[in-house]
PDB file of C-alpha atoms in Angstrom:
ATOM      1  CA  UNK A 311       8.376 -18.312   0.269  1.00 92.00           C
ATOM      2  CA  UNK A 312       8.711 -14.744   0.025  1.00 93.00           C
ATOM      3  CA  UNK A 313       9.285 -12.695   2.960  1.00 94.00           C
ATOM      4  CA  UNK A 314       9.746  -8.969   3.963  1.00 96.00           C
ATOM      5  CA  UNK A 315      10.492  -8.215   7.121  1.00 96.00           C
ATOM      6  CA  UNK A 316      10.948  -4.166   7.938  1.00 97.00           C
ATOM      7  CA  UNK A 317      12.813  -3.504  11.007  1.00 98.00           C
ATOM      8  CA  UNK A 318      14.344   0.050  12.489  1.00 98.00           C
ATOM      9  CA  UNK A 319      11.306   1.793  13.720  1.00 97.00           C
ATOM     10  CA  UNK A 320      11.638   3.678  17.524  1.00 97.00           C
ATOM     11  CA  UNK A 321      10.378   6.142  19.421  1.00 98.00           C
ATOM     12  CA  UNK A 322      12.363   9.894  18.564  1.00 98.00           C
ATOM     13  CA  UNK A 323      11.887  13.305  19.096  1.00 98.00           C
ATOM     14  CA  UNK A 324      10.625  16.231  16.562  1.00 97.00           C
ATOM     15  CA  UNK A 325      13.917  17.229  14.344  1.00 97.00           C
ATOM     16  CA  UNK A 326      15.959  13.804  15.094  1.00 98.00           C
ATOM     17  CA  UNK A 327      16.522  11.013  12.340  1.00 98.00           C
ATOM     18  CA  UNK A 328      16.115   7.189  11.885  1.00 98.00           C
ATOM     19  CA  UNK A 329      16.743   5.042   9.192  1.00 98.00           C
ATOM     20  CA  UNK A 330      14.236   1.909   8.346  1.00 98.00           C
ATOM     21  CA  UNK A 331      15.657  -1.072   6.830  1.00 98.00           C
ATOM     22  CA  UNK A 332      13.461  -3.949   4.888  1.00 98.00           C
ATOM     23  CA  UNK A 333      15.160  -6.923   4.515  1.00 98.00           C
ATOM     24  CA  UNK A 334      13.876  -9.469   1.993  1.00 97.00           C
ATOM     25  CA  UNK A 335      13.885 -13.091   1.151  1.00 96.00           C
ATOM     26  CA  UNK A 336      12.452 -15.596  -1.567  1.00 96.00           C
ATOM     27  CA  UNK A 337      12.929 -13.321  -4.405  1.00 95.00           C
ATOM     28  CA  UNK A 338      15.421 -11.915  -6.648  1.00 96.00           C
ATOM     29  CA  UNK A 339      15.677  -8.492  -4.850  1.00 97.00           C
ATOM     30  CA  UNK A 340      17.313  -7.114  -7.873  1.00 97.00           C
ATOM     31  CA  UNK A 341      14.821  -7.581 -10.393  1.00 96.00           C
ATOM     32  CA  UNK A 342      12.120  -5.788  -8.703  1.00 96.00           C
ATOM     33  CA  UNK A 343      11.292  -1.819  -7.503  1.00 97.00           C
ATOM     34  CA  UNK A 344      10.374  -1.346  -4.302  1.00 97.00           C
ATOM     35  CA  UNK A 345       8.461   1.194  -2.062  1.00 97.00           C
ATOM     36  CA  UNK A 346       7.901   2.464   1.353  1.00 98.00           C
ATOM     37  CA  UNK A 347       3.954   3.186   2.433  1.00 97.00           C
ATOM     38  CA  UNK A 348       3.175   4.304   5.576  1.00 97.00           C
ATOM     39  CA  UNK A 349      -0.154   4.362   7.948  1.00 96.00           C
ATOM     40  CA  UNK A 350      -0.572   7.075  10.966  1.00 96.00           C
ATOM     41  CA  UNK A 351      -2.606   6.167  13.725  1.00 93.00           C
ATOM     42  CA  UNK A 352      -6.364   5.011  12.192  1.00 90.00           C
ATOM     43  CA  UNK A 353      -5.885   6.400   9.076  1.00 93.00           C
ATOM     44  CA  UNK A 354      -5.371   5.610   5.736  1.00 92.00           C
ATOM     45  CA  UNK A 355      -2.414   4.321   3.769  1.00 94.00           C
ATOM     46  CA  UNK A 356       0.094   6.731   2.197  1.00 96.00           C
ATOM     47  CA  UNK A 357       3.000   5.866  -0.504  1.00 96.00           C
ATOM     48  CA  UNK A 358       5.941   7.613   1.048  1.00 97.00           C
ATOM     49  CA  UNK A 359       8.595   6.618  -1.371  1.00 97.00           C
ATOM     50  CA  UNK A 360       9.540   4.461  -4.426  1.00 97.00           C
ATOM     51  CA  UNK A 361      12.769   3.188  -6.055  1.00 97.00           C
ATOM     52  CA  UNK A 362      14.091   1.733  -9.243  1.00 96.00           C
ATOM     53  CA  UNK A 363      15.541  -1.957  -9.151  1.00 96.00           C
ATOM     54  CA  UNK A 364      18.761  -0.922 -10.141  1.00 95.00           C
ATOM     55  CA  UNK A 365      18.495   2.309  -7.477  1.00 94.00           C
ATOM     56  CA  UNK A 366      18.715   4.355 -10.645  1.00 95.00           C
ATOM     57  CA  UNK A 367      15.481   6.520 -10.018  1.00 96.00           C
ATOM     58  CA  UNK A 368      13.725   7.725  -6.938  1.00 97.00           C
ATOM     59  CA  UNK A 369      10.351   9.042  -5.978  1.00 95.00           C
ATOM     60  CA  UNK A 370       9.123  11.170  -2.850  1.00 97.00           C
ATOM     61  CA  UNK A 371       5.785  12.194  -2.111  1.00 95.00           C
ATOM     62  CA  UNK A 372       5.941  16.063  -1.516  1.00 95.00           C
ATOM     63  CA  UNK A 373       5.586  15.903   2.418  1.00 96.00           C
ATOM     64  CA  UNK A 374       8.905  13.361   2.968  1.00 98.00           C
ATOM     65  CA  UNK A 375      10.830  15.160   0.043  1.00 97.00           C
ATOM     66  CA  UNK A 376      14.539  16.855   0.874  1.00 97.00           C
ATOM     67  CA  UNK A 377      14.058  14.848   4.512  1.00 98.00           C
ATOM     68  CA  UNK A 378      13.562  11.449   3.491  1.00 98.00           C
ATOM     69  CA  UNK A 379      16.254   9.207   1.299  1.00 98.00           C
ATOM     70  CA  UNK A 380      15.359   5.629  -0.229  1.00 98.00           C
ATOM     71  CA  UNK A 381      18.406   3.399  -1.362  1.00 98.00           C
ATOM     72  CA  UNK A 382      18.610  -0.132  -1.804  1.00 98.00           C
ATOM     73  CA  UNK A 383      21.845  -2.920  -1.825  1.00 98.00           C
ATOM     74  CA  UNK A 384      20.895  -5.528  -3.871  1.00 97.00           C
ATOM     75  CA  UNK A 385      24.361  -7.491  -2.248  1.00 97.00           C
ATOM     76  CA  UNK A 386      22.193  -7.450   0.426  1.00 98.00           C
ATOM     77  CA  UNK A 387      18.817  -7.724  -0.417  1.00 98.00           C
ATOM     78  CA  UNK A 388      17.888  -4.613   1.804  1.00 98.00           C
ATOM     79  CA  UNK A 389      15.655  -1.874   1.614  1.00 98.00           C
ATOM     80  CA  UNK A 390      16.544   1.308   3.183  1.00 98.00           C
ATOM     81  CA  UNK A 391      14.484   5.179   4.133  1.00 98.00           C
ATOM     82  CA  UNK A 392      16.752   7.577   6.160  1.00 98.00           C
ATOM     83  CA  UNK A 393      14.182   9.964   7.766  1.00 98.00           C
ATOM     84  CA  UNK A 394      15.856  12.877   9.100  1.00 98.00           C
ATOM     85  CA  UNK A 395      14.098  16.404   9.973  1.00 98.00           C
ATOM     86  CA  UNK A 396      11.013  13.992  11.233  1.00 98.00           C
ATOM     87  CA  UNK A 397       8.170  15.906  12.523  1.00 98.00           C
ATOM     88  CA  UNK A 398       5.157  14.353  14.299  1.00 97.00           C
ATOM     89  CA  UNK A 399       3.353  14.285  11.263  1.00 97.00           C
ATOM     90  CA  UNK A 400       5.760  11.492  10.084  1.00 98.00           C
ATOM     91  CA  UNK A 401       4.041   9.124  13.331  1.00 98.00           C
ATOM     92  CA  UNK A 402       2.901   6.063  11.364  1.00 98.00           C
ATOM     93  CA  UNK A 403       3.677   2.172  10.788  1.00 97.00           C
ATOM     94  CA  UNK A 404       5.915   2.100   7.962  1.00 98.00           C
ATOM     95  CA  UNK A 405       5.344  -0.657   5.323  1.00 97.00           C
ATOM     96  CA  UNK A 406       7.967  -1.997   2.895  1.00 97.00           C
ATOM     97  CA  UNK A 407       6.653  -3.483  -0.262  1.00 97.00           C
ATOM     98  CA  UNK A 408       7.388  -5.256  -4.135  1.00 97.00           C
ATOM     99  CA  UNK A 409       6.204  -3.287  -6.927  1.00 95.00           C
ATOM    100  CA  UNK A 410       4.704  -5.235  -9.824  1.00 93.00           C
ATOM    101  CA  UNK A 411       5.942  -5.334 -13.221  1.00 88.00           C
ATOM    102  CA  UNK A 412       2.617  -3.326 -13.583  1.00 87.00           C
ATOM    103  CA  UNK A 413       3.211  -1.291 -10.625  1.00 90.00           C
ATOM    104  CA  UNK A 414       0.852  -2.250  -8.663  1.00 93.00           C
ATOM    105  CA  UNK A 415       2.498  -3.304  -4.966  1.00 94.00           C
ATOM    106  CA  UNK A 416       2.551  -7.069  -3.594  1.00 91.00           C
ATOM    107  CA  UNK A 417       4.222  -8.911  -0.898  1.00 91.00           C
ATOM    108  CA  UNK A 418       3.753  -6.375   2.121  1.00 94.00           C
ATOM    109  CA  UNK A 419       5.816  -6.618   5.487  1.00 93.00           C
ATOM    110  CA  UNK A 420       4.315  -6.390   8.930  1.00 93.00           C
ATOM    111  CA  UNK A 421       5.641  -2.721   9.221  1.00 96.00           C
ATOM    112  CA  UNK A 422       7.641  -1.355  11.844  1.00 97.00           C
ATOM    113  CA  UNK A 423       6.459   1.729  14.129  1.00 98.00           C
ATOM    114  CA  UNK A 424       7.956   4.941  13.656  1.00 98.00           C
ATOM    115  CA  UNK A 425       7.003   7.433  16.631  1.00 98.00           C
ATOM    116  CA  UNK A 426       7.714  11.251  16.627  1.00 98.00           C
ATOM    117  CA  UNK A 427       7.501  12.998  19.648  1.00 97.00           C
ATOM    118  CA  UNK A 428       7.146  16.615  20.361  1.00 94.00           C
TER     119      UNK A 428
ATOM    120  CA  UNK B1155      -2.522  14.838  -7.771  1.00 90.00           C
ATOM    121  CA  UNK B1156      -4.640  12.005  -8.497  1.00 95.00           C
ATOM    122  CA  UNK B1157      -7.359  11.849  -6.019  1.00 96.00           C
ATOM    123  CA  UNK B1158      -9.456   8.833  -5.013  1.00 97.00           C
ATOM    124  CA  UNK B1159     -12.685   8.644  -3.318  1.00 97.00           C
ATOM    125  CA  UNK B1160     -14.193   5.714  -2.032  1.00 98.00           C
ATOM    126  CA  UNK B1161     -17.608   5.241  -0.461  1.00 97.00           C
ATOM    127  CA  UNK B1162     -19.254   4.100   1.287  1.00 97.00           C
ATOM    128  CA  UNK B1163     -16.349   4.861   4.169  1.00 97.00           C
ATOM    129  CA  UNK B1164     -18.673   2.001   6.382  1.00 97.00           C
ATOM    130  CA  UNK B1165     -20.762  -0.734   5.382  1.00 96.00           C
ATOM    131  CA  UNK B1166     -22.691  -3.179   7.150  1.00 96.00           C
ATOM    132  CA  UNK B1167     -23.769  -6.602   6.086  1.00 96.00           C
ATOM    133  CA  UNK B1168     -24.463  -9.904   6.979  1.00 95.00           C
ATOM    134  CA  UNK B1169     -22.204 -13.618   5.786  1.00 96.00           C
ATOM    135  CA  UNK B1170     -23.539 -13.835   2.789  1.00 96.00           C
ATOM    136  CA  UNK B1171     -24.627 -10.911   1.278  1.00 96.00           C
ATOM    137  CA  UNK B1172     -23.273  -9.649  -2.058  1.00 97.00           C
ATOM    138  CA  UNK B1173     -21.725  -6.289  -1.444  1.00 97.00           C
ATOM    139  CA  UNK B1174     -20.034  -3.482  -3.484  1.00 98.00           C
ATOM    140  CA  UNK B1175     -17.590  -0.763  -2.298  1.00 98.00           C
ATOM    141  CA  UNK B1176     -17.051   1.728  -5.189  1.00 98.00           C
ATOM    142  CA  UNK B1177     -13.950   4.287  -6.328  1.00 98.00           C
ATOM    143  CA  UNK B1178     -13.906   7.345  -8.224  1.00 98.00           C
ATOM    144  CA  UNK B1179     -11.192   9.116  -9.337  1.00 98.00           C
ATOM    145  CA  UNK B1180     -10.657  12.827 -10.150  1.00 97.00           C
ATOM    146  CA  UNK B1181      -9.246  11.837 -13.661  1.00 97.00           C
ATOM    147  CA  UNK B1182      -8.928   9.566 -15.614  1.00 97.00           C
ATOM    148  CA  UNK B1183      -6.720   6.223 -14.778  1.00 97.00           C
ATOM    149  CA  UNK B1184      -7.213   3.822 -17.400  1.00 97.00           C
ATOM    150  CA  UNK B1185      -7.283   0.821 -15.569  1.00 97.00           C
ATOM    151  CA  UNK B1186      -4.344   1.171 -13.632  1.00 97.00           C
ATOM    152  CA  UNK B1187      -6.571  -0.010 -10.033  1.00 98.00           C
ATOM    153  CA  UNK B1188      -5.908  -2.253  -7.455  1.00 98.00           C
ATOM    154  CA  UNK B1189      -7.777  -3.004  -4.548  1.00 98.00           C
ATOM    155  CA  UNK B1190      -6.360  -3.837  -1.108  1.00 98.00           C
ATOM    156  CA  UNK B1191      -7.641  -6.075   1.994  1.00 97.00           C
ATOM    157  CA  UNK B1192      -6.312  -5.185   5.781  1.00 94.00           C
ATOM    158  CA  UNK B1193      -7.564  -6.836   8.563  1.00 93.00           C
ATOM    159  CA  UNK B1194      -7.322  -5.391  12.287  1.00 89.00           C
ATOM    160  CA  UNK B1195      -2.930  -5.320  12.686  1.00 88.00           C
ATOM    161  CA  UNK B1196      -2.058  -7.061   9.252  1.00 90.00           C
ATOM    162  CA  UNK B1197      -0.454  -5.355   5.925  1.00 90.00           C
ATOM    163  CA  UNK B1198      -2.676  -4.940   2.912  1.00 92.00           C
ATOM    164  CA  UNK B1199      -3.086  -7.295   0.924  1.00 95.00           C
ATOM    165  CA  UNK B1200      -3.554  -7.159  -2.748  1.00 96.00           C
ATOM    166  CA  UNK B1201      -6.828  -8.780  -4.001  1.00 97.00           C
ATOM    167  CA  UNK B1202      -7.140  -7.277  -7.635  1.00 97.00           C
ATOM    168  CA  UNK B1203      -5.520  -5.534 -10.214  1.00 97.00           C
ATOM    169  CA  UNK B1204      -5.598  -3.335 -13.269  1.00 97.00           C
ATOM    170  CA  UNK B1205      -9.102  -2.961 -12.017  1.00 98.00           C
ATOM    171  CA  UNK B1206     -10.416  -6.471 -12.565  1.00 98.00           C
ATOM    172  CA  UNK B1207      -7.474  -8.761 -12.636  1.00 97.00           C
ATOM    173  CA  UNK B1208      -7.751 -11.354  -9.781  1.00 97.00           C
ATOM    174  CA  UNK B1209      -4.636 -11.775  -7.512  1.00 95.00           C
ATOM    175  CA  UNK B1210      -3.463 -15.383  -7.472  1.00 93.00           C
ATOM    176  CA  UNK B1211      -4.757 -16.953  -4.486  1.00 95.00           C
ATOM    177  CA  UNK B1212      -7.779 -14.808  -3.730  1.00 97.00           C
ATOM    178  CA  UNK B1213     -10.788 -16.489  -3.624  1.00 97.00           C
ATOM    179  CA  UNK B1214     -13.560 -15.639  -7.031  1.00 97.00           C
ATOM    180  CA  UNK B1215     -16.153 -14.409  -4.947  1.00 97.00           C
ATOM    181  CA  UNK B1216     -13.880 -11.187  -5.006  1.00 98.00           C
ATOM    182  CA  UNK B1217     -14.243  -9.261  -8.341  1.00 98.00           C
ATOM    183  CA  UNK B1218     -13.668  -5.681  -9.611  1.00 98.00           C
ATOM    184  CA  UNK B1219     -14.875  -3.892 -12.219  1.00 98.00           C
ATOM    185  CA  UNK B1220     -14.605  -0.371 -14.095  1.00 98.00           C
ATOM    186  CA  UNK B1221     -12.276   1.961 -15.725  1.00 98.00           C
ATOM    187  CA  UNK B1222     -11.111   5.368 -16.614  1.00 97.00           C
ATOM    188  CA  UNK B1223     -12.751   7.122 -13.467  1.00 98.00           C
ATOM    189  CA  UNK B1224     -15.360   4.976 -11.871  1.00 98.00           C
ATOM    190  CA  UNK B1225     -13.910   1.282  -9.789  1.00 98.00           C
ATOM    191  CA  UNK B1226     -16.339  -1.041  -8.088  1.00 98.00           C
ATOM    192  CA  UNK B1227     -14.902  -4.056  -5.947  1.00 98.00           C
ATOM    193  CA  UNK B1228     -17.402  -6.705  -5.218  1.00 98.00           C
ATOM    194  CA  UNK B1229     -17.898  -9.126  -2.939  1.00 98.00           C
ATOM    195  CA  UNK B1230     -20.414 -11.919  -4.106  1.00 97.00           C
ATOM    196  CA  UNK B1231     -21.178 -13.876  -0.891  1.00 96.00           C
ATOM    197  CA  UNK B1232     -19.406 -12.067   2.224  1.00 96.00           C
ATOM    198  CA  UNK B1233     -17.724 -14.218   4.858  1.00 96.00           C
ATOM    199  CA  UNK B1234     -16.655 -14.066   7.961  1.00 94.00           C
ATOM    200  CA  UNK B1235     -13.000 -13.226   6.946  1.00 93.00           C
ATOM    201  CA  UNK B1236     -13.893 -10.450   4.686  1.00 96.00           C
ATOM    202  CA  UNK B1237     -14.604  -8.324   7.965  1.00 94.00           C
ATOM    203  CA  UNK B1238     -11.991  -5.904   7.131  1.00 96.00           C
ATOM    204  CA  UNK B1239     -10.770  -2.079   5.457  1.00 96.00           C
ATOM    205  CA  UNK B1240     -10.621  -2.173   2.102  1.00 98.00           C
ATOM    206  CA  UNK B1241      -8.653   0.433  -0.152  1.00 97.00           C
ATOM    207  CA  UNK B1242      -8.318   1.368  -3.883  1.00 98.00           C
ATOM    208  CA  UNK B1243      -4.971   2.707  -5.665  1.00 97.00           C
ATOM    209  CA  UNK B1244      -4.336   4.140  -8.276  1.00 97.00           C
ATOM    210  CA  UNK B1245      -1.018   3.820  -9.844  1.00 96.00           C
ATOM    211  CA  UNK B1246      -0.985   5.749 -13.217  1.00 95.00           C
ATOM    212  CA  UNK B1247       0.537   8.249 -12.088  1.00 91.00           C
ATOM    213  CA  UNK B1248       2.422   8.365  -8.967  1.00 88.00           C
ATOM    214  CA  UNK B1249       0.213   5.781  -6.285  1.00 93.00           C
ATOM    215  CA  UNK B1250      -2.556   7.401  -4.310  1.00 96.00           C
ATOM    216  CA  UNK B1251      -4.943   5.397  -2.217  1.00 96.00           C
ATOM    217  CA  UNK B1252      -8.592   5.957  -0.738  1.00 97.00           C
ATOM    218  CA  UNK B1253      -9.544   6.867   2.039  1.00 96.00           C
ATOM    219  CA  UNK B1254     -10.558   3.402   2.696  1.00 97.00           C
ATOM    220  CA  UNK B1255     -14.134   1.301   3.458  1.00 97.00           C
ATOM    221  CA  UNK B1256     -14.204  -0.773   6.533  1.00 97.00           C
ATOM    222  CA  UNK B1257     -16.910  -3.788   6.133  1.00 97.00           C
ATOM    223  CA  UNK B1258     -18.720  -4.416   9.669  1.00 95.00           C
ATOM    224  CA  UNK B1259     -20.655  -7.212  10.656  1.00 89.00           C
ATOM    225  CA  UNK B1260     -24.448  -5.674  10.821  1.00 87.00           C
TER     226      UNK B1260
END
């Protein structure tokens, strides 16, 4: 059974840093890409970042780019976003999920709750 | 960007009724479209694919349609667990969601 369980989210001020983790299970973590999407408060869903199986290549949306970093350790089957500069814009639930050999995304976590305060 | 536009952003309707949520994009996509449940606290969850590609799992009364710039999802006989937001992507280029269509009991 695959499972993704995303862990690391906390309450912080405007300027500080955090780093989310998304742990993974039931799959070969290596094989696939992964991303991080994100959801503020009754809104819509957002892809935040996006990454490469082998870690080779990374993606930002414009907003999280030069303050957010995606890496992965496929030793350890973990997903990672350091989030530094965060701004209370970046207030959301933060999803971790499998890309599709077509790109599409599959296998969601629960999320974990990132809160920026001013 | 790739922009996505989904409406309507509610619907209402009754168990049982067929219903259709549709998606336009601001160019063109191919068929590079999925289409995501969420329910009240839950993830998405992907129902379709490559704009008419059923997930594995999903039950056939879901079915999408549509490509290049125009997406319908539809919903042949609503039930009680299809009470929920429902969201197109596009991932041709980049991945950009809609705003999103909540379905409310009427």
């Amino acid at each position: 059974e695959v499972q993704v369980v995303e862990s690391g989210g906390d309450l912080v001020q405007s300027g500080g840093s955090l780093r989310l983790s998304c742990a993974v299970s039931g799959f070969i973590f290596r094989n696939y890409a992964m991303s991080w999407v994100r959801q503020a408060p009754g809104e819509g869903l957002e892809c935040v970042s996006s990454i490469t199986n082998d870690g080779g290549s990374t993606y930002y949306v414009d907003s999280v780019k030069g303050r957010f970093t995606i890496s992965r350790d496929n030793s350890k089957s973990t997903l990672y976003l350091q989030m530094t500069s965060l701004r209370v814009d970046d207030t959301a639930i933060y999803y971790c999920a499998r890309r599709t050999l077509d790109d599409h995304l599959e296998f969601w976590g629960r999320g974990t709750l990132v809160t920026v305060s001013s | 960007d790739i922009q996505m536009t989904q409406s309507p952003s509610t619907l209402s309707a009754s168990v049982g009724d067929r219903v259709t949520i549709t998606c336009r994009a601001n160019q063109s996509i191919d068929s590079w479209l999925a289409w995501y449940q969420q329910r009240p606290g839950k993830a998405p969850k992907v129902l379709i694919y490559k704009a008419s590609s059923l997930e594995s799992g999903v039950p056939s009364r879901f079915s999408g349609s549509g490509s290049g710039t125009e997406f319908a999802l539809t919903i042949s006989s609503l039930q009680p667990d299809d009470f929920a937001t429902y969201y197109c992507q596009q991932y041709s280029r980049w991945w950009t969601f809609g705003q999103g269509t909540k379905v409310e009991i009427k």
